[in-house]
XYZ file of C-alpha atoms in Angstrom:
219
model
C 14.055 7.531 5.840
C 12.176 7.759 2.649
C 13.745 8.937 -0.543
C 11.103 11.903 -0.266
C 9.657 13.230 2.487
C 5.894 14.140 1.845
C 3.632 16.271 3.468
C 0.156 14.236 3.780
C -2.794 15.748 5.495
C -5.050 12.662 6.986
C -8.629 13.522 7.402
C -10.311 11.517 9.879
C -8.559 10.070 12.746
C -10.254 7.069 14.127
C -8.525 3.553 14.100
C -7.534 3.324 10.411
C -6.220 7.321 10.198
C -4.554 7.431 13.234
C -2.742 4.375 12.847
C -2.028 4.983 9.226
C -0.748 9.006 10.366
C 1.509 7.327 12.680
C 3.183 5.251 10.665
C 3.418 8.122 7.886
C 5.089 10.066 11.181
C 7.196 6.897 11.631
C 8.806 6.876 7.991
C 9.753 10.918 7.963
C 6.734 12.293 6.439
C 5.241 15.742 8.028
C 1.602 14.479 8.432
C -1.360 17.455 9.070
C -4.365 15.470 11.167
C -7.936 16.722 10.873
C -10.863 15.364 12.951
C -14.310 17.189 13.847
C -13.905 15.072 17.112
C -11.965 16.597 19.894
C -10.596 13.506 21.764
C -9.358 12.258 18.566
C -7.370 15.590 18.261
C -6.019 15.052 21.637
C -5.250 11.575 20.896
C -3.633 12.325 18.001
C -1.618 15.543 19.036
C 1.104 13.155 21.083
C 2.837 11.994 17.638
C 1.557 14.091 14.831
C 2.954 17.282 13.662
C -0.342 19.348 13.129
C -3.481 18.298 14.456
C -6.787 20.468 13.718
C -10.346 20.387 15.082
C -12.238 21.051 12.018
C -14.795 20.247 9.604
C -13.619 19.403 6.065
C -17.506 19.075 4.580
C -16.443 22.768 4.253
C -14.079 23.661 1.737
C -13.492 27.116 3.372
C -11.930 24.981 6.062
C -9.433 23.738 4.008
C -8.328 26.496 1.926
C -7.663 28.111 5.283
C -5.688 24.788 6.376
C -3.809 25.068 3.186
C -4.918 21.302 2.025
C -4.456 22.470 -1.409
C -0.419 22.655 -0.828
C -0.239 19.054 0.391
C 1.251 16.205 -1.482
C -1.406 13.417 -0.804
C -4.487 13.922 1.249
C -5.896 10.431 2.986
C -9.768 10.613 3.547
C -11.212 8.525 6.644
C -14.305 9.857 8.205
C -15.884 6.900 8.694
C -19.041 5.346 7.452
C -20.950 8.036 5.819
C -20.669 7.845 2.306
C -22.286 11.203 1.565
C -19.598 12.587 3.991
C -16.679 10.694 2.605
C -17.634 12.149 -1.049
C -18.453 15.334 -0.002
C -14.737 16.046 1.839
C -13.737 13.870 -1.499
C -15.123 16.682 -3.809
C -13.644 19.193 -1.801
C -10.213 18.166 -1.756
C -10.154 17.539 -5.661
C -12.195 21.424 -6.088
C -8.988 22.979 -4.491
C -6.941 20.952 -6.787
C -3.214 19.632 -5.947
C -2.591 16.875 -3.568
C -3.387 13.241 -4.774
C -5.868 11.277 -2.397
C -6.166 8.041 -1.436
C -9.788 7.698 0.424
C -10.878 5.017 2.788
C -14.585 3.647 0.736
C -16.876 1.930 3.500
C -17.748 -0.939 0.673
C -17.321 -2.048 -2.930
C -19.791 0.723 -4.703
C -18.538 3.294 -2.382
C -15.009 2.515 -3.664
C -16.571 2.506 -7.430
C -17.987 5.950 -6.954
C -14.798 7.092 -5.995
C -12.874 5.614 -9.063
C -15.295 7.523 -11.004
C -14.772 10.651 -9.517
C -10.926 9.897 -9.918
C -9.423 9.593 -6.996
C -5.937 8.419 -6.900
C -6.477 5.294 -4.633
C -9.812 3.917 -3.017
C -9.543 0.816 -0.726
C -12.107 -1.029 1.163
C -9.556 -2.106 4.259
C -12.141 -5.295 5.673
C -11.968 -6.404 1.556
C -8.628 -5.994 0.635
C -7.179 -8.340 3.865
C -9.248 -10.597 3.335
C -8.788 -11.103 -0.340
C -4.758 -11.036 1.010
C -5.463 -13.741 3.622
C -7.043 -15.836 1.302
C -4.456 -16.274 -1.253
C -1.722 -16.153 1.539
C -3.350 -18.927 2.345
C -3.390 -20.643 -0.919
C 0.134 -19.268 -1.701
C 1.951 -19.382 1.658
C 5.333 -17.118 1.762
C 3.214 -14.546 -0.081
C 4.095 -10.901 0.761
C 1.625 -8.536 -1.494
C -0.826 -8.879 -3.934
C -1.267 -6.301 -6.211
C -5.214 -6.833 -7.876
C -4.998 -3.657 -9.870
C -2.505 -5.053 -12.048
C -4.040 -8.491 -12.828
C -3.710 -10.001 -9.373
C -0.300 -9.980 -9.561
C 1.652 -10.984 -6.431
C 5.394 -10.842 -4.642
C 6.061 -14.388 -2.788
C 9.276 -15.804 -0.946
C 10.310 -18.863 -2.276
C 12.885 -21.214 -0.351
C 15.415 -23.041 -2.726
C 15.278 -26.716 -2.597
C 15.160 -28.527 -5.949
C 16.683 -25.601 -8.082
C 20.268 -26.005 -6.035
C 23.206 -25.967 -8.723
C 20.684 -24.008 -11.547
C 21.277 -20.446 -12.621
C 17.986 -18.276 -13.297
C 19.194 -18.778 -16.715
C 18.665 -22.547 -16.822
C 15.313 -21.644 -14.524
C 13.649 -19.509 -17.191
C 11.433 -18.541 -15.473
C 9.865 -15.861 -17.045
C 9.481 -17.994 -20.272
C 7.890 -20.619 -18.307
C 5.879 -18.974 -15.804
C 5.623 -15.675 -16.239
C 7.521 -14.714 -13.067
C 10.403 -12.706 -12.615
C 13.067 -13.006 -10.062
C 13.042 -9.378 -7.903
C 15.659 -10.582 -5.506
C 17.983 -13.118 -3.431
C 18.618 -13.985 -0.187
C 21.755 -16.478 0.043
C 21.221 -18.718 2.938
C 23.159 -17.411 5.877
C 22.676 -14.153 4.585
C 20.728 -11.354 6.358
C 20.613 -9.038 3.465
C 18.926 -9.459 -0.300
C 20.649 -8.818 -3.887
C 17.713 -6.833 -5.761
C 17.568 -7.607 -9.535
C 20.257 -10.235 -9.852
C 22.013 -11.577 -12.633
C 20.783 -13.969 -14.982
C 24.245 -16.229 -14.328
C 23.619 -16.312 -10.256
C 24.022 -19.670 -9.079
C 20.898 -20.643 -6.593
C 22.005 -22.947 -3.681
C 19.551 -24.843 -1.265
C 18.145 -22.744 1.198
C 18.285 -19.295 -0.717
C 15.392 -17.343 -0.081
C 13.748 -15.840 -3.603
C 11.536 -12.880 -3.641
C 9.428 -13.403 -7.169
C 6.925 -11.461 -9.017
C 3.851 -12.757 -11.154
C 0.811 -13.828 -11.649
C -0.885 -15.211 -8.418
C -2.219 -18.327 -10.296
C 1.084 -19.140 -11.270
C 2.881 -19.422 -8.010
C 1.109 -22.705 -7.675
C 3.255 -24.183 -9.996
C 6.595 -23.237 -9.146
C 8.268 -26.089 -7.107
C 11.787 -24.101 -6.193
């Protein structure tokens, strides 16, 4: 269960808001669905708490739904810009929750960073700018572009067996830091170890840096 539940209203419910309400549902959050479409509604009324037929180009709407007490509001109503920007403008006019909006392409996702929105993603972009470098960098869990392109990779211990993170360095020499260890034959990780931990062959790192430098760690 999450540290906090949230309450996260998710307007638009077609592939990418259903399935992301769902999995909001599946972590403890109270999710609120909205969808102009009435076999979405349907669809969606099996697993979500709230589910309304209604159309949020109309701030009236809204208010009435009480969007304005939410903690995050998720905007996915599919390709229309002019839509997406309109429910966009009304969600920030009521003023409270933070939103994240689905952008149909790169300037779509610009206008919204103008406008301020908390989090625009392009969902076709962003995995495939993660397959490619999972590619490049295999063992690679996230990549975080905002922040420089900075990524979180497993690494498997092989010639770093007998060294201590201390005689690694890492951070001096590559810029990465050390989140977490696996010890081999161990199903569970120690988060933020010490500097003094001993690294055997087989322990599974989880490391933090730049992705460019990943290429040049031979663990």
């Amino acid at each position: 269960m999450p540290e906090k539940k949230l309450e996260i209203g998710i307007i638009g419910l077609g592939k990418f808001g259903l399935r992301m309400a769902t999995t909001l549902v599946s972590l403890g959050h109270t999710v609120v669905g909205i969808d102009m479409s009435e076999t979405r509604v349907q669809l969606a009324e099996e697993t979500l708490n709230s589910v309304y037929r209604a159309d949020a180009t109309n701030i009236s709407v809204l208010r009435s739904l009480h969007i304005q007490d939410l903690d995050w509001v998720v905007i996915s109503v599919g390709q229309s810009v002019e839509q997406s920007l309109n429910v966009t403008l009304n969600v920030q006019e009521l003023g409270g929750p933070k939103i994240l909006v689905k952008a149909s392409n790169e300037e779509h996702r610009k206008i919204l960073q103008r406008l301020g929105v908390d989090r625009a993603l392009v969902p076709e972009t962003d995995a495939a700018v993660m397959a490619a470098h999972q590619l490049t960098y295999p063992g690679m869990l996230d990549l975080i572009p905002k922040y420089g392109g900075i990524a979180i990779q497993e690494l498997r211990v092989d010639h770093w067996d007998g060294k201590t993170l201390v005689d690694l360095n890492l951070m001096q020499r590559f810029n990465v830091m050390v989140m977490g260890i696996r010890p081999v034959g161990e199903r569970s990780f120690i988060f933020v170890p010490p500097a003094r931990t001993v690294l055997h062959r087989g322990d599974t790192l989880v490391v933090a840096g730049r992705a460019d430098s990943m290429g040049d760690l031979q663990p």
